[in-house]
PDB file of C-alpha atoms in Angstrom:
ATOM      1  CA  MET A   4       0.538 -16.129  -6.662  1.00  0.00           C
ATOM      2  CA  LYS A   5      -1.249 -14.296  -3.906  1.00  0.00           C
ATOM      3  CA  LEU A   6       1.127 -14.338  -0.960  1.00  0.00           C
ATOM      4  CA  LEU A   7       0.148 -13.167   2.510  1.00  0.00           C
ATOM      5  CA  ARG A   8       0.946 -13.229   6.217  1.00  0.00           C
ATOM      6  CA  PHE A   9      -1.505 -14.412   8.847  1.00  0.00           C
ATOM      7  CA  GLY A  10      -1.726 -14.588  12.618  1.00  0.00           C
ATOM      8  CA  PRO A  11      -1.481 -12.302  15.655  1.00  0.00           C
ATOM      9  CA  PRO A  12       0.536  -9.064  15.396  1.00  0.00           C
ATOM     10  CA  GLY A  13       4.236  -9.791  15.614  1.00  0.00           C
ATOM     11  CA  ARG A  14       3.725 -13.553  15.238  1.00  0.00           C
ATOM     12  CA  GLU A  15       2.520 -13.771  11.647  1.00  0.00           C
ATOM     13  CA  LYS A  16       3.327 -16.739   9.425  1.00  0.00           C
ATOM     14  CA  PRO A  17       3.678 -16.771   5.632  1.00  0.00           C
ATOM     15  CA  GLY A  18       0.890 -18.141   3.487  1.00  0.00           C
ATOM     16  CA  LEU A  19      -0.724 -18.107   0.099  1.00  0.00           C
ATOM     17  CA  LEU A  20      -4.262 -17.900  -1.204  1.00  0.00           C
ATOM     18  CA  ASP A  21      -5.169 -20.868  -3.395  1.00  0.00           C
ATOM     19  CA  ALA A  22      -7.486 -20.812  -6.405  1.00  0.00           C
ATOM     20  CA  GLN A  23     -10.487 -21.660  -4.214  1.00  0.00           C
ATOM     21  CA  GLY A  24      -9.840 -18.748  -1.849  1.00  0.00           C
ATOM     22  CA  VAL A  25      -8.423 -20.937   0.932  1.00  0.00           C
ATOM     23  CA  ILE A  26      -5.398 -19.678   2.848  1.00  0.00           C
ATOM     24  CA  ARG A  27      -2.549 -22.203   2.913  1.00  0.00           C
ATOM     25  CA  ASP A  28       0.337 -22.229   5.391  1.00  0.00           C
ATOM     26  CA  LEU A  29       3.776 -21.737   3.795  1.00  0.00           C
ATOM     27  CA  SER A  30       5.803 -21.725   6.993  1.00  0.00           C
ATOM     28  CA  ALA A  31       7.344 -25.143   6.266  1.00  0.00           C
ATOM     29  CA  HIS A  32       8.897 -23.651   3.138  1.00  0.00           C
ATOM     30  CA  LEU A  33      10.105 -20.214   4.249  1.00  0.00           C
ATOM     31  CA  PRO A  34      10.457 -18.417   7.583  1.00  0.00           C
ATOM     32  CA  ASP A  35       8.509 -15.319   6.543  1.00  0.00           C
ATOM     33  CA  LEU A  36       7.595 -13.151   3.588  1.00  0.00           C
ATOM     34  CA  ASP A  37      10.328 -10.540   3.681  1.00  0.00           C
ATOM     35  CA  GLY A  38      12.885  -9.049   1.317  1.00  0.00           C
ATOM     36  CA  ARG A  39      15.181 -12.061   1.551  1.00  0.00           C
ATOM     37  CA  HIS A  40      12.512 -14.247  -0.022  1.00  0.00           C
ATOM     38  CA  LEU A  41      11.105 -11.958  -2.730  1.00  0.00           C
ATOM     39  CA  GLY A  42      13.661 -12.527  -5.475  1.00  0.00           C
ATOM     40  CA  HIS A  43      12.498 -14.119  -8.705  1.00  0.00           C
ATOM     41  CA  ASP A  44      14.243 -17.454  -8.035  1.00  0.00           C
ATOM     42  CA  ARG A  45      12.663 -17.789  -4.595  1.00  0.00           C
ATOM     43  CA  LEU A  46       9.217 -16.856  -5.923  1.00  0.00           C
ATOM     44  CA  ALA A  47       9.604 -19.384  -8.732  1.00  0.00           C
ATOM     45  CA  THR A  48      10.327 -22.100  -6.159  1.00  0.00           C
ATOM     46  CA  LEU A  49       7.158 -21.192  -4.262  1.00  0.00           C
ATOM     47  CA  ALA A  50       5.165 -21.176  -7.493  1.00  0.00           C
ATOM     48  CA  ASP A  51       6.178 -24.794  -8.093  1.00  0.00           C
ATOM     49  CA  LEU A  52       4.506 -25.931  -4.871  1.00  0.00           C
ATOM     50  CA  ASP A  53       1.145 -27.678  -5.096  1.00  0.00           C
ATOM     51  CA  PRO A  54      -1.161 -25.609  -2.833  1.00  0.00           C
ATOM     52  CA  ALA A  55      -3.268 -28.702  -2.120  1.00  0.00           C
ATOM     53  CA  THR A  56      -0.311 -30.199  -0.221  1.00  0.00           C
ATOM     54  CA  LEU A  57      -0.068 -27.220   2.141  1.00  0.00           C
ATOM     55  CA  PRO A  58      -1.985 -27.082   5.443  1.00  0.00           C
ATOM     56  CA  GLU A  59      -5.231 -25.135   5.403  1.00  0.00           C
ATOM     57  CA  VAL A  60      -5.528 -22.111   7.682  1.00  0.00           C
ATOM     58  CA  PRO A  61      -8.798 -21.667   9.616  1.00  0.00           C
ATOM     59  CA  GLU A  62     -11.241 -19.141   8.219  1.00  0.00           C
ATOM     60  CA  GLY A  63     -11.452 -15.756   9.884  1.00  0.00           C
ATOM     61  CA  ILE A  64      -7.832 -15.575  10.961  1.00  0.00           C
ATOM     62  CA  ARG A  65      -6.262 -12.109  11.091  1.00  0.00           C
ATOM     63  CA  LEU A  66      -4.193 -11.032   8.076  1.00  0.00           C
ATOM     64  CA  GLY A  67      -1.001  -9.142   8.793  1.00  0.00           C
ATOM     65  CA  PRO A  68       0.876  -6.760   6.491  1.00  0.00           C
ATOM     66  CA  CYS A  69       1.699  -8.713   3.352  1.00  0.00           C
ATOM     67  CA  VAL A  70       5.447  -7.956   3.655  1.00  0.00           C
ATOM     68  CA  LYS A  71       7.578  -8.226   6.792  1.00  0.00           C
ATOM     69  CA  GLY A  72      10.536  -6.002   7.589  1.00  0.00           C
ATOM     70  CA  VAL A  73       9.906  -3.258   5.061  1.00  0.00           C
ATOM     71  CA  GLY A  74      13.080  -1.174   4.923  1.00  0.00           C
ATOM     72  CA  LYS A  75      11.702   1.860   3.116  1.00  0.00           C
ATOM     73  CA  PHE A  76       8.055   2.869   2.666  1.00  0.00           C
ATOM     74  CA  LEU A  77       8.318   5.398  -0.154  1.00  0.00           C
ATOM     75  CA  CYS A  78       5.348   7.383  -1.408  1.00  0.00           C
ATOM     76  CA  ILE A  79       4.641   9.525  -4.447  1.00  0.00           C
ATOM     77  CA  GLY A  80       2.425  12.596  -4.074  1.00  0.00           C
ATOM     78  CA  LEU A  81       0.138  14.240  -6.633  1.00  0.00           C
ATOM     79  CA  ASN A  82       0.781  11.425  -9.106  1.00  0.00           C
ATOM     80  CA  TYR A  83      -2.733  11.309 -10.578  1.00  0.00           C
ATOM     81  CA  SER A  84      -3.692  14.241 -12.775  1.00  0.00           C
ATOM     82  CA  ASP A  85      -7.325  14.182 -11.649  1.00  0.00           C
ATOM     83  CA  HIS A  86      -6.351  14.062  -7.970  1.00  0.00           C
ATOM     84  CA  ALA A  87      -3.986  17.012  -8.376  1.00  0.00           C
ATOM     85  CA  ALA A  88      -6.823  18.978  -9.963  1.00  0.00           C
ATOM     86  CA  GLU A  89      -9.260  18.274  -7.107  1.00  0.00           C
ATOM     87  CA  THR A  90      -6.757  19.583  -4.548  1.00  0.00           C
ATOM     88  CA  GLY A  91      -5.973  22.697  -6.597  1.00  0.00           C
ATOM     89  CA  ALA A  92      -2.378  21.619  -7.177  1.00  0.00           C
ATOM     90  CA  GLN A  93      -0.374  21.474 -10.373  1.00  0.00           C
ATOM     91  CA  VAL A  94       1.078  18.205 -11.602  1.00  0.00           C
ATOM     92  CA  PRO A  95       4.687  18.466 -10.393  1.00  0.00           C
ATOM     93  CA  PRO A  96       7.552  18.637 -12.901  1.00  0.00           C
ATOM     94  CA  GLU A  97       9.223  15.751 -11.036  1.00  0.00           C
ATOM     95  CA  PRO A  98       7.698  13.177  -8.684  1.00  0.00           C
ATOM     96  CA  VAL A  99       6.918  14.388  -5.165  1.00  0.00           C
ATOM     97  CA  VAL A 100       8.628  11.896  -2.838  1.00  0.00           C
ATOM     98  CA  PHE A 101       7.844  11.454   0.857  1.00  0.00           C
ATOM     99  CA  ASN A 102       8.090   8.707   3.460  1.00  0.00           C
ATOM    100  CA  LYS A 103       5.688   6.816   5.606  1.00  0.00           C
ATOM    101  CA  TRP A 104       7.511   5.539   8.664  1.00  0.00           C
ATOM    102  CA  THR A 105       7.597   1.760   8.830  1.00  0.00           C
ATOM    103  CA  SER A 106       5.918   1.968  12.262  1.00  0.00           C
ATOM    104  CA  ALA A 107       2.798   3.058  10.339  1.00  0.00           C
ATOM    105  CA  ILE A 108       2.485  -0.369   8.717  1.00  0.00           C
ATOM    106  CA  CYS A 109      -0.393  -2.572   9.863  1.00  0.00           C
ATOM    107  CA  GLY A 110      -2.599  -5.341   8.563  1.00  0.00           C
ATOM    108  CA  PRO A 111      -5.191  -4.687   5.853  1.00  0.00           C
ATOM    109  CA  ASN A 112      -8.124  -5.033   8.245  1.00  0.00           C
ATOM    110  CA  ASP A 113      -6.580  -3.692  11.441  1.00  0.00           C
ATOM    111  CA  ASN A 114      -8.055  -0.625  13.128  1.00  0.00           C
ATOM    112  CA  VAL A 115      -6.897   2.772  11.867  1.00  0.00           C
ATOM    113  CA  MET A 116      -6.265   5.168  14.748  1.00  0.00           C
ATOM    114  CA  ILE A 117      -7.007   8.878  14.490  1.00  0.00           C
ATOM    115  CA  PRO A 118      -4.091  10.630  16.217  1.00  0.00           C
ATOM    116  CA  ARG A 119      -4.546  12.831  19.254  1.00  0.00           C
ATOM    117  CA  ASP A 120      -5.530  16.415  18.262  1.00  0.00           C
ATOM    118  CA  SER A 121      -6.333  15.355  14.693  1.00  0.00           C
ATOM    119  CA  GLN A 122      -9.173  17.126  12.904  1.00  0.00           C
ATOM    120  CA  LYS A 123      -8.348  16.178   9.307  1.00  0.00           C
ATOM    121  CA  THR A 124      -7.541  12.478   8.982  1.00  0.00           C
ATOM    122  CA  ASP A 125      -8.097  11.446   5.370  1.00  0.00           C
ATOM    123  CA  TRP A 126      -7.996   8.350   3.146  1.00  0.00           C
ATOM    124  CA  GLU A 127      -6.144   7.455  -0.079  1.00  0.00           C
ATOM    125  CA  VAL A 128      -6.370   4.139  -1.929  1.00  0.00           C
ATOM    126  CA  GLU A 129      -3.055   3.472  -3.667  1.00  0.00           C
ATOM    127  CA  LEU A 130      -1.233   0.829  -5.680  1.00  0.00           C
ATOM    128  CA  GLY A 131       1.797  -0.456  -3.782  1.00  0.00           C
ATOM    129  CA  VAL A 132       4.833  -1.795  -5.653  1.00  0.00           C
ATOM    130  CA  VAL A 133       7.004  -4.251  -3.716  1.00  0.00           C
ATOM    131  CA  ILE A 134      10.663  -4.482  -4.704  1.00  0.00           C
ATOM    132  CA  GLY A 135      12.004  -7.999  -5.163  1.00  0.00           C
ATOM    133  CA  GLU A 136      15.424  -7.341  -6.676  1.00  0.00           C
ATOM    134  CA  GLY A 137      17.464  -4.454  -5.331  1.00  0.00           C
ATOM    135  CA  GLY A 138      19.589  -1.967  -7.235  1.00  0.00           C
ATOM    136  CA  LYS A 139      20.557   1.641  -7.824  1.00  0.00           C
ATOM    137  CA  TYR A 140      20.742   3.739 -10.985  1.00  0.00           C
ATOM    138  CA  ILE A 141      18.218   1.322 -12.473  1.00  0.00           C
ATOM    139  CA  GLU A 142      17.470   1.862 -16.144  1.00  0.00           C
ATOM    140  CA  GLU A 143      13.808   2.533 -16.857  1.00  0.00           C
ATOM    141  CA  ALA A 144      13.785  -0.178 -19.518  1.00  0.00           C
ATOM    142  CA  ASN A 145      14.846  -2.766 -16.920  1.00  0.00           C
ATOM    143  CA  ALA A 146      12.876  -1.440 -13.974  1.00  0.00           C
ATOM    144  CA  MET A 147      10.028  -3.947 -13.992  1.00  0.00           C
ATOM    145  CA  ARG A 148      12.502  -6.791 -13.471  1.00  0.00           C
ATOM    146  CA  HIS A 149      12.968  -5.416  -9.965  1.00  0.00           C
ATOM    147  CA  VAL A 150       9.286  -5.797  -9.015  1.00  0.00           C
ATOM    148  CA  ALA A 151       8.209  -8.765  -6.897  1.00  0.00           C
ATOM    149  CA  GLY A 152       4.546  -7.812  -7.007  1.00  0.00           C
ATOM    150  CA  TYR A 153       1.788  -5.415  -6.044  1.00  0.00           C
ATOM    151  CA  CYS A 154      -0.526  -4.757  -3.124  1.00  0.00           C
ATOM    152  CA  VAL A 155      -3.253  -2.422  -1.917  1.00  0.00           C
ATOM    153  CA  VAL A 156      -2.127   0.487   0.285  1.00  0.00           C
ATOM    154  CA  ASN A 157      -4.316   2.893   2.233  1.00  0.00           C
ATOM    155  CA  ASP A 158      -2.170   6.031   2.477  1.00  0.00           C
ATOM    156  CA  VAL A 159      -3.996   7.420   5.511  1.00  0.00           C
ATOM    157  CA  SER A 160      -3.053  11.092   5.950  1.00  0.00           C
ATOM    158  CA  GLU A 161      -3.590  13.816   8.548  1.00  0.00           C
ATOM    159  CA  ARG A 162      -3.934  16.934   6.394  1.00  0.00           C
ATOM    160  CA  GLU A 163      -3.309  19.547   9.073  1.00  0.00           C
ATOM    161  CA  PHE A 164      -0.145  17.781  10.198  1.00  0.00           C
ATOM    162  CA  GLN A 165       0.857  17.320   6.544  1.00  0.00           C
ATOM    163  CA  LEU A 166       0.095  20.717   5.045  1.00  0.00           C
ATOM    164  CA  GLU A 167      -0.525  23.341   7.721  1.00  0.00           C
ATOM    165  CA  ARG A 168       2.328  22.898  10.180  1.00  0.00           C
ATOM    166  CA  SER A 169       5.239  23.764   7.861  1.00  0.00           C
ATOM    167  CA  GLY A 170       8.101  21.478   6.987  1.00  0.00           C
ATOM    168  CA  THR A 171       7.722  18.273   5.009  1.00  0.00           C
ATOM    169  CA  TRP A 172       4.654  16.122   4.463  1.00  0.00           C
ATOM    170  CA  ASP A 173       6.066  13.208   6.435  1.00  0.00           C
ATOM    171  CA  LYS A 174       4.671  14.027   9.876  1.00  0.00           C
ATOM    172  CA  GLY A 175       1.122  13.875   8.517  1.00  0.00           C
ATOM    173  CA  LYS A 176       1.723  10.602   6.700  1.00  0.00           C
ATOM    174  CA  GLY A 177       3.482   8.301   9.126  1.00  0.00           C
ATOM    175  CA  CYS A 178       1.300   8.123  12.228  1.00  0.00           C
ATOM    176  CA  ASP A 179       0.754   4.678  13.703  1.00  0.00           C
ATOM    177  CA  THR A 180      -1.647   2.546  11.596  1.00  0.00           C
ATOM    178  CA  PHE A 181      -1.467   5.001   8.654  1.00  0.00           C
ATOM    179  CA  GLY A 182      -0.080   2.308   6.320  1.00  0.00           C
ATOM    180  CA  PRO A 183      -2.299  -0.775   5.952  1.00  0.00           C
ATOM    181  CA  LEU A 184      -0.679  -3.213   3.468  1.00  0.00           C
ATOM    182  CA  GLY A 185      -2.418  -6.131   1.792  1.00  0.00           C
ATOM    183  CA  PRO A 186      -4.439  -8.305   1.951  1.00  0.00           C
ATOM    184  CA  TRP A 187      -1.935 -10.056  -0.289  1.00  0.00           C
ATOM    185  CA  LEU A 188       1.158  -9.487  -2.335  1.00  0.00           C
ATOM    186  CA  VAL A 189       0.153 -10.418  -5.884  1.00  0.00           C
ATOM    187  CA  THR A 190       3.218 -11.467  -7.838  1.00  0.00           C
ATOM    188  CA  SER A 191       3.978  -9.486 -10.972  1.00  0.00           C
ATOM    189  CA  ASP A 192       3.282 -12.415 -13.314  1.00  0.00           C
ATOM    190  CA  GLU A 193      -0.402 -12.249 -12.318  1.00  0.00           C
ATOM    191  CA  VAL A 194      -0.815  -8.546 -13.166  1.00  0.00           C
ATOM    192  CA  ALA A 195      -0.890  -8.052 -16.931  1.00  0.00           C
ATOM    193  CA  ASP A 196      -0.731  -4.243 -16.779  1.00  0.00           C
ATOM    194  CA  PRO A 197      -0.474  -2.435 -13.434  1.00  0.00           C
ATOM    195  CA  HIS A 198      -1.455   0.775 -15.208  1.00  0.00           C
ATOM    196  CA  GLU A 199      -4.931  -0.552 -16.082  1.00  0.00           C
ATOM    197  CA  LEU A 200      -6.411  -1.396 -12.698  1.00  0.00           C
ATOM    198  CA  ALA A 201      -9.673  -0.073 -11.271  1.00  0.00           C
ATOM    199  CA  MET A 202      -9.410   1.212  -7.701  1.00  0.00           C
ATOM    200  CA  TRP A 203     -12.005   2.411  -5.208  1.00  0.00           C
ATOM    201  CA  LEU A 204     -12.622   3.434  -1.613  1.00  0.00           C
ATOM    202  CA  GLU A 205     -15.784   3.749   0.490  1.00  0.00           C
ATOM    203  CA  VAL A 206     -16.482   5.237   3.910  1.00  0.00           C
ATOM    204  CA  ASP A 207     -19.560   3.840   5.663  1.00  0.00           C
ATOM    205  CA  GLY A 208     -20.739   2.465   2.338  1.00  0.00           C
ATOM    206  CA  LYS A 209     -20.431   5.733   0.403  1.00  0.00           C
ATOM    207  CA  ARG A 210     -18.137   5.510  -2.606  1.00  0.00           C
ATOM    208  CA  TYR A 211     -15.692   8.421  -2.568  1.00  0.00           C
ATOM    209  CA  GLN A 212     -12.868   7.174  -4.773  1.00  0.00           C
ATOM    210  CA  ASP A 213     -13.616   5.389  -8.022  1.00  0.00           C
ATOM    211  CA  GLY A 214     -10.607   5.673 -10.295  1.00  0.00           C
ATOM    212  CA  SER A 215      -7.999   3.807 -12.271  1.00  0.00           C
ATOM    213  CA  THR A 216      -4.239   3.497 -12.330  1.00  0.00           C
ATOM    214  CA  ARG A 217      -4.414   4.577 -15.970  1.00  0.00           C
ATOM    215  CA  THR A 218      -4.463   8.245 -14.854  1.00  0.00           C
ATOM    216  CA  MET A 219      -1.097   7.846 -13.086  1.00  0.00           C
ATOM    217  CA  VAL A 220       1.253  10.594 -14.293  1.00  0.00           C
ATOM    218  CA  TYR A 221       4.642   9.058 -13.517  1.00  0.00           C
ATOM    219  CA  ARG A 222       4.404   5.346 -14.189  1.00  0.00           C
ATOM    220  CA  ILE A 223       6.068   2.513 -12.343  1.00  0.00           C
ATOM    221  CA  PRO A 224       9.176   1.970 -14.510  1.00  0.00           C
ATOM    222  CA  PHE A 225       9.960   5.691 -14.359  1.00  0.00           C
ATOM    223  CA  LEU A 226       9.349   5.857 -10.602  1.00  0.00           C
ATOM    224  CA  ILE A 227      11.679   2.932  -9.892  1.00  0.00           C
ATOM    225  CA  SER A 228      14.387   4.436 -12.083  1.00  0.00           C
ATOM    226  CA  TYR A 229      13.869   7.897 -10.592  1.00  0.00           C
ATOM    227  CA  LEU A 230      13.983   6.778  -6.964  1.00  0.00           C
ATOM    228  CA  SER A 231      17.045   4.639  -7.571  1.00  0.00           C
ATOM    229  CA  ARG A 232      19.004   7.764  -8.533  1.00  0.00           C
ATOM    230  CA  PHE A 233      18.726   9.034  -4.965  1.00  0.00           C
ATOM    231  CA  MET A 234      18.915   5.807  -2.945  1.00  0.00           C
ATOM    232  CA  SER A 235      19.454   2.122  -3.452  1.00  0.00           C
ATOM    233  CA  LEU A 236      16.216   0.204  -3.637  1.00  0.00           C
ATOM    234  CA  GLN A 237      16.291  -2.980  -1.602  1.00  0.00           C
ATOM    235  CA  PRO A 238      14.210  -6.154  -1.566  1.00  0.00           C
ATOM    236  CA  GLY A 239      11.111  -5.628   0.533  1.00  0.00           C
ATOM    237  CA  ASP A 240      10.924  -1.860  -0.021  1.00  0.00           C
ATOM    238  CA  VAL A 241       7.408  -0.616  -0.819  1.00  0.00           C
ATOM    239  CA  ILE A 242       6.581   2.218  -3.210  1.00  0.00           C
ATOM    240  CA  SER A 243       3.079   3.662  -2.862  1.00  0.00           C
ATOM    241  CA  THR A 244       2.349   5.270  -6.205  1.00  0.00           C
ATOM    242  CA  GLY A 245      -0.328   7.905  -5.543  1.00  0.00           C
ATOM    243  CA  THR A 246      -4.095   8.144  -5.379  1.00  0.00           C
ATOM    244  CA  PRO A 247      -6.961   8.970  -7.758  1.00  0.00           C
ATOM    245  CA  PRO A 248      -9.523  11.700  -6.961  1.00  0.00           C
ATOM    246  CA  GLY A 249     -12.116  11.444  -4.220  1.00  0.00           C
ATOM    247  CA  VAL A 250     -10.085  12.041  -1.078  1.00  0.00           C
ATOM    248  CA  GLY A 251     -11.791  13.761   1.843  1.00  0.00           C
ATOM    249  CA  MET A 252      -9.778  16.941   1.387  1.00  0.00           C
ATOM    250  CA  GLY A 253     -11.145  17.262  -2.149  1.00  0.00           C
ATOM    251  CA  GLN A 254     -14.830  17.141  -1.148  1.00  0.00           C
ATOM    252  CA  LYS A 255     -16.851  20.358  -1.105  1.00  0.00           C
ATOM    253  CA  PRO A 256     -16.922  20.939   1.802  1.00  0.00           C
ATOM    254  CA  PRO A 257     -14.064  18.668   2.923  1.00  0.00           C
ATOM    255  CA  VAL A 258     -14.979  15.457   4.755  1.00  0.00           C
ATOM    256  CA  TYR A 259     -12.680  13.767   7.246  1.00  0.00           C
ATOM    257  CA  LEU A 260     -12.701  10.528   9.192  1.00  0.00           C
ATOM    258  CA  ARG A 261     -14.317  10.158  12.606  1.00  0.00           C
ATOM    259  CA  PRO A 262     -14.093   7.379  15.205  1.00  0.00           C
ATOM    260  CA  GLY A 263     -16.695   4.712  14.575  1.00  0.00           C
ATOM    261  CA  GLN A 264     -16.546   4.873  10.786  1.00  0.00           C
ATOM    262  CA  ARG A 265     -15.432   2.067   8.492  1.00  0.00           C
ATOM    263  CA  MET A 266     -13.332   2.272   5.336  1.00  0.00           C
ATOM    264  CA  ARG A 267     -13.437  -0.318   2.565  1.00  0.00           C
ATOM    265  CA  LEU A 268     -11.088  -0.125  -0.385  1.00  0.00           C
ATOM    266  CA  GLY A 269      -9.704  -2.289  -3.113  1.00  0.00           C
ATOM    267  CA  ILE A 270      -7.840  -2.581  -6.375  1.00  0.00           C
ATOM    268  CA  GLU A 271      -8.827  -4.825  -9.263  1.00  0.00           C
ATOM    269  CA  GLY A 272      -7.145  -8.223  -8.868  1.00  0.00           C
ATOM    270  CA  LEU A 273      -5.308  -7.231  -5.687  1.00  0.00           C
ATOM    271  CA  GLY A 274      -8.035  -7.728  -3.079  1.00  0.00           C
ATOM    272  CA  GLU A 275      -9.813  -5.537  -0.550  1.00  0.00           C
ATOM    273  CA  GLN A 276      -9.116  -3.929   2.804  1.00  0.00           C
ATOM    274  CA  SER A 277     -11.583  -2.973   5.556  1.00  0.00           C
ATOM    275  CA  GLN A 278     -10.646  -0.788   8.523  1.00  0.00           C
ATOM    276  CA  HIS A 279     -12.596   0.384  11.546  1.00  0.00           C
ATOM    277  CA  VAL A 280     -11.637   3.935  12.545  1.00  0.00           C
ATOM    278  CA  VAL A 281     -10.897   4.475  16.243  1.00  0.00           C
ATOM    279  CA  ALA A 282      -9.456   7.230  18.416  1.00  0.00           C
ATOM    280  CA  ASP A 283      -5.834   6.716  19.384  1.00  0.00           C
ATOM    281  CA  GLU A 284      -5.530   6.180  23.107  1.00  0.00           C
ATOM    282  CA  PRO A 285      -2.320   6.587  25.113  1.00  0.00           C
ATOM    283  CA  ASN A 286      -0.760   3.403  26.417  1.00  0.00           C
TER     284      ASN A 286
END
């Protein structure tokens, strides 16, 4: 299934995308698409519904983040060997773990805001893993049982804040709108191999990233097991698994986002995002 959330910010309803590309309203069957409703039994109940019996949603409606109430937005850095090489970094001996604050989460086509005083806002197309069954000290062999599905993530990053101001990466990763999620959560049964997916990103029509999840260093079962040693993973948590080469920082010379530009990005089978870049304005 391709599950989604639609409607104005803060008032989204749950839905699904049917085989004809029509959005159907699921709100009669669940209150929202959050961790409480991402377990395998609940997803199986939704899968038994006939989409043709669900109300159609008008075309052009806004899509919200594909998961509500994300508890943890965990990210893995330098997890593609070719991306590490373009930034001059070594592949780390253990996964680099950082957070994006949940206030960074926005819809897949919402505006991305360049923060005040930013000079180096960058892009990163990433495969997001959504946890459906919680746990800790998860065995790698059982890890995929904990996955509800997958989504596209744009790990927008301010490189000066991230790398040049000391401390951890987090302050350059979690600015408002730096975490578009969606357009849909594609359940794990529809993704034969998450490590064989093409992924790409364009800015103003120029293709910068054109990679594949096959060059991921630490793969999903290992990442789930690894993270669960240090924290419990809970339903609705999102793990963003790293980016292939082609980020702005890796260009020669580097290229960064400016207000007025548009990003488009996607992952094979998981849909596309499109964001207009704007300057952040104080309230």
